[in-house]
PDB file of C-alpha atoms and ligand atoms in Angstrom:
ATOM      1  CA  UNK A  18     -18.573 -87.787  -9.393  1.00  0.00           C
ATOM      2  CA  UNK A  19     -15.914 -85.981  -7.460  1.00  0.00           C
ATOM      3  CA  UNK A  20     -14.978 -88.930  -5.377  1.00  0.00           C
ATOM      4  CA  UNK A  21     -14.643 -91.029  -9.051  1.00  0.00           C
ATOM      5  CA  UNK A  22     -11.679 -88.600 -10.456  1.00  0.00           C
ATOM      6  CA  UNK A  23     -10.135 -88.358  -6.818  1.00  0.00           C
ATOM      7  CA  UNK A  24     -10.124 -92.119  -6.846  1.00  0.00           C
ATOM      8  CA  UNK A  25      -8.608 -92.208 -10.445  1.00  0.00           C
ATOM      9  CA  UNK A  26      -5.888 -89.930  -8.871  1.00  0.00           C
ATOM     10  CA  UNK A  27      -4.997 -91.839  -5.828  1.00  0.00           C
ATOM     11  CA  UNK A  28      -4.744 -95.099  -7.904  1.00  0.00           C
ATOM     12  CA  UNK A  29      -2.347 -92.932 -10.364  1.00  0.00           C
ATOM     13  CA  UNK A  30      -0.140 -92.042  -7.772  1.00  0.00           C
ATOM     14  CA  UNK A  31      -0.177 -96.009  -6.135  1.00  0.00           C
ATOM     15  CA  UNK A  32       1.066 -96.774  -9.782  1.00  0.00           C
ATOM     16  CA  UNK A  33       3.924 -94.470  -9.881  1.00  0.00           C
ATOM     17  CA  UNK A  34       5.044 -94.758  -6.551  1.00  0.00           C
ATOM     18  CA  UNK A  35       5.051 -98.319  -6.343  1.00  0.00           C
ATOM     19  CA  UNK A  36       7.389-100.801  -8.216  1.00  0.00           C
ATOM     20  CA  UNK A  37       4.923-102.823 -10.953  1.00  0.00           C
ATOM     21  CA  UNK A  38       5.895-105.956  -9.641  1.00  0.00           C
ATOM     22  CA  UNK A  39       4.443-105.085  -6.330  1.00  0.00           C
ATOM     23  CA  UNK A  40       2.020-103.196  -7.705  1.00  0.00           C
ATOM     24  CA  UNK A  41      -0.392-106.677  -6.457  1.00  0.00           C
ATOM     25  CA  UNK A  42       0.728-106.533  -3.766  1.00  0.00           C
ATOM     26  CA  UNK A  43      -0.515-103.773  -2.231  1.00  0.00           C
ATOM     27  CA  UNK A  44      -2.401-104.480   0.531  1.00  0.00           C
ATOM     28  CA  UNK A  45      -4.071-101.065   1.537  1.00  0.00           C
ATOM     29  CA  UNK A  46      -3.669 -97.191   0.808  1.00  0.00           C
ATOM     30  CA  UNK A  47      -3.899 -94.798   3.751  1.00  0.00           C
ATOM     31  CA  UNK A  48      -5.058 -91.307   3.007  1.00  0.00           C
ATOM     32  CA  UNK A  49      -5.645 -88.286   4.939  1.00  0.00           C
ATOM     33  CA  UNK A  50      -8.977 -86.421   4.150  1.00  0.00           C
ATOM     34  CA  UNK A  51      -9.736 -83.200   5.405  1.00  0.00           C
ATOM     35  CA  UNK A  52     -13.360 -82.859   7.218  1.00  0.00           C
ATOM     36  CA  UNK A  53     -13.554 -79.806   4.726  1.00  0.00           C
ATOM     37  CA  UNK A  54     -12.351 -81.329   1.966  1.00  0.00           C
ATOM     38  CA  UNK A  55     -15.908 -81.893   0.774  1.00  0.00           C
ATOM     39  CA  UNK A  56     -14.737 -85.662   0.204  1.00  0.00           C
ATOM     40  CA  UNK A  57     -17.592 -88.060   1.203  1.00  0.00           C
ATOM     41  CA  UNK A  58     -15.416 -91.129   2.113  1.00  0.00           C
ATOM     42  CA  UNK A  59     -18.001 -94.071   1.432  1.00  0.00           C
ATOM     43  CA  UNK A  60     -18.448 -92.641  -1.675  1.00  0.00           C
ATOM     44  CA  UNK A  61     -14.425 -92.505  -2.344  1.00  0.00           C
ATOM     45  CA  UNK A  62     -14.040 -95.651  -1.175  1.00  0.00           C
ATOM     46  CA  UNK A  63     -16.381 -97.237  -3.185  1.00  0.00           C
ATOM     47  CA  UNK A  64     -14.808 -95.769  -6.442  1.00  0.00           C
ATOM     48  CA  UNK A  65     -11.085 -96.737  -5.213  1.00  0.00           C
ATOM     49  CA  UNK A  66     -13.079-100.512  -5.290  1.00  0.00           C
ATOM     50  CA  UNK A  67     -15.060 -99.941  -8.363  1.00  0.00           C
ATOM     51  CA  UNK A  68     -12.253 -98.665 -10.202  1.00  0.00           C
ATOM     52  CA  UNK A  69      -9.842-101.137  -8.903  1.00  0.00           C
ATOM     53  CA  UNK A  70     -12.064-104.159  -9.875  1.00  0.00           C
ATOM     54  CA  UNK A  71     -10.367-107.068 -11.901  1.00  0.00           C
ATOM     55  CA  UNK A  72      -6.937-104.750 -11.619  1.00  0.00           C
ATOM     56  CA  UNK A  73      -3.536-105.848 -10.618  1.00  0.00           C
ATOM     57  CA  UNK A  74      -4.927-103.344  -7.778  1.00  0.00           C
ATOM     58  CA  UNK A  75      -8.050-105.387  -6.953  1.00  0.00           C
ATOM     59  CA  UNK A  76      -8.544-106.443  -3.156  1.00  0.00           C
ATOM     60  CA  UNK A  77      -6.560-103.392  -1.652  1.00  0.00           C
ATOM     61  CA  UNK A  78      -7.902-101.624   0.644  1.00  0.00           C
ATOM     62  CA  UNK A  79      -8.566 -97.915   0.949  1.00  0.00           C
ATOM     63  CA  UNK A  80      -8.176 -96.643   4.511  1.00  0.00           C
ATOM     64  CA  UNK A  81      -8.931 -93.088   5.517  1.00  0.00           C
ATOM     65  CA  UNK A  82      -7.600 -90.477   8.239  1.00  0.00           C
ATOM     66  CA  UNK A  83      -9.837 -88.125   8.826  1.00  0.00           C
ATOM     67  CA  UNK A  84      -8.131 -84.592   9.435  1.00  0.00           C
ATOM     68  CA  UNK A  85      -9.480 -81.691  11.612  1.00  0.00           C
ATOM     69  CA  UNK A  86     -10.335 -78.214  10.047  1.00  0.00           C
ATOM     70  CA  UNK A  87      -7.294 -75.209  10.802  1.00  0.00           C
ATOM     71  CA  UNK A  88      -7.424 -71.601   9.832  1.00  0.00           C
ATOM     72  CA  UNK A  89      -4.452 -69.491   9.631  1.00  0.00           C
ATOM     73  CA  UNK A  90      -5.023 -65.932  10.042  1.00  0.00           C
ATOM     74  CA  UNK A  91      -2.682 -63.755   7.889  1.00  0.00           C
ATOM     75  CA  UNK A  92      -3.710 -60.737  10.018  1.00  0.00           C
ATOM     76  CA  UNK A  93      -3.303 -61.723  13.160  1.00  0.00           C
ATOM     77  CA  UNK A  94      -1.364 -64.551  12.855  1.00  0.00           C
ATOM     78  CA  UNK A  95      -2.998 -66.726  14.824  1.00  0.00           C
ATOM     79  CA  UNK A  96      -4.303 -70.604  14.064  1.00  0.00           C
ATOM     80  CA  UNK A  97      -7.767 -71.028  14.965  1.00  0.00           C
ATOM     81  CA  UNK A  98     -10.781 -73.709  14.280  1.00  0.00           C
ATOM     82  CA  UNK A  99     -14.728 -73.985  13.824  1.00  0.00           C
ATOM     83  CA  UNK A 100     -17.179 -76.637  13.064  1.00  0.00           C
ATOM     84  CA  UNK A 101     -19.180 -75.144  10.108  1.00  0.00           C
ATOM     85  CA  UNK A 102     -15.827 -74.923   8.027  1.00  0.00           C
ATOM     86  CA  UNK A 103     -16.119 -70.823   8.045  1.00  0.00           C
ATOM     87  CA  UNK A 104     -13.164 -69.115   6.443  1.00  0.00           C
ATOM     88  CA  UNK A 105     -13.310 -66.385   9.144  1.00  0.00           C
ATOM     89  CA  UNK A 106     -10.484 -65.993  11.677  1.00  0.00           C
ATOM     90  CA  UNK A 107     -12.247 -66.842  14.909  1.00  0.00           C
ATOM     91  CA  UNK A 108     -10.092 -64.294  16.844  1.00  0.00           C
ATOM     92  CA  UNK A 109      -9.952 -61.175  15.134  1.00  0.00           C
ATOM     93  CA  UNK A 110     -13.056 -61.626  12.585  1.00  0.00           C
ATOM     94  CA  UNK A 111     -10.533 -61.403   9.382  1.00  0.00           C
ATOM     95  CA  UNK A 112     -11.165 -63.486   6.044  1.00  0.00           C
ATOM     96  CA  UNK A 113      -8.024 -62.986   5.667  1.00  0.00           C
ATOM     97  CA  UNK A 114      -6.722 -66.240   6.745  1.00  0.00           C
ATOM     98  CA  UNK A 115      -5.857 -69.684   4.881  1.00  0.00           C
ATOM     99  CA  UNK A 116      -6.578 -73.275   5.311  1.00  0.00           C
ATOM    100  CA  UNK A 117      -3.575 -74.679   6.969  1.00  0.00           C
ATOM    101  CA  UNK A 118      -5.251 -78.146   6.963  1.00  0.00           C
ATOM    102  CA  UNK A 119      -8.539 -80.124   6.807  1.00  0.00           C
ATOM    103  CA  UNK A 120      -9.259 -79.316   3.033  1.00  0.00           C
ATOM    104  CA  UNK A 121      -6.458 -81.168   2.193  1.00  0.00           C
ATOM    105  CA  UNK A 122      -6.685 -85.190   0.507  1.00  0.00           C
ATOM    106  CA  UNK A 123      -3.514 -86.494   0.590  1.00  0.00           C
ATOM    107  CA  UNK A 124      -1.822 -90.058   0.313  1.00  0.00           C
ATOM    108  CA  UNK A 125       0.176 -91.321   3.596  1.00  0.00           C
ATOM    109  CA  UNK A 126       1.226 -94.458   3.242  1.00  0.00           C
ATOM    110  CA  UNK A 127       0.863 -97.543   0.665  1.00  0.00           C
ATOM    111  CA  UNK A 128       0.751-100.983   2.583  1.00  0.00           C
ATOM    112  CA  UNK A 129       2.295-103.446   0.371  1.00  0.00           C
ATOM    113  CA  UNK A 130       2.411-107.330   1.559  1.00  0.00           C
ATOM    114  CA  UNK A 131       5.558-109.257   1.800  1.00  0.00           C
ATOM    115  CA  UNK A 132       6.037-111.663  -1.247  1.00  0.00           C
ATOM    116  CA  UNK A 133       5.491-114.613   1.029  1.00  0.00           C
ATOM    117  CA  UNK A 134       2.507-113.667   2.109  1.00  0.00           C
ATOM    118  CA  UNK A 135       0.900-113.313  -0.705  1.00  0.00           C
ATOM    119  CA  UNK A 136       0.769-116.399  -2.098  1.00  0.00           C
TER     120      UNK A 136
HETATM  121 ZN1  LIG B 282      -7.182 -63.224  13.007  1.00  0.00          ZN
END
């Protein structure tokens, strides 16, 4: 249920970010979610619809970016990448390093639809 709250947050932050008279209007919400993030979009995607369901919000769309893993070594300094999500430096062997993106979910851009258009 993971993807529920996350969906609960991203429909938060549409609400306060976006005037409520436009608030139907909004025709999509791009996110970024890391391929580490542990996020399973279908499943986020399918709350953002559940939860938006006979809301002002109901129709929009939830598009997602899907963002590459990066490690950031604090030993060596260097930026490195693997596909099993390790938090090992790939350079120097350190697990000393920090995600510098990829776990991240993170809100981009809210498409709203011009007034006209809507009708
Ligand atoms: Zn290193």
């Amino acid at each position: 249920m993971h993807e529920l709250s996350l969906a609960r947050d991203i429909i938060e932050t549409v609400y306060q970010n976006v005037p409520k008279e436009e608030v139907n209007r909004v025709s999509s919400v791009v996110i970024k979610v890391g391929t580490f993030s542990g996020v399973v979009t279908d499943s986020l995607k399918f709350s953002f619809q559940a939860i938006t369901s006979g809301t002002e919000l109901e129709g929009a769309e939830l598009e997602t970016i899907e963002i590459p893993f990066m490690l950031k070594c604090n030993d060596c300094n260097k930026e490195t990448t693997n596909e099993i999500g390790m938090m090992l430096c790939s350079d120097c062997g350190s697990g000393n390093t920090e995600i510098i993106s990829g776990g991240e979910l993170q809100i981009v851009e809210v498409k709203i639809q011009e007034a006209e258009e809507a009708a």
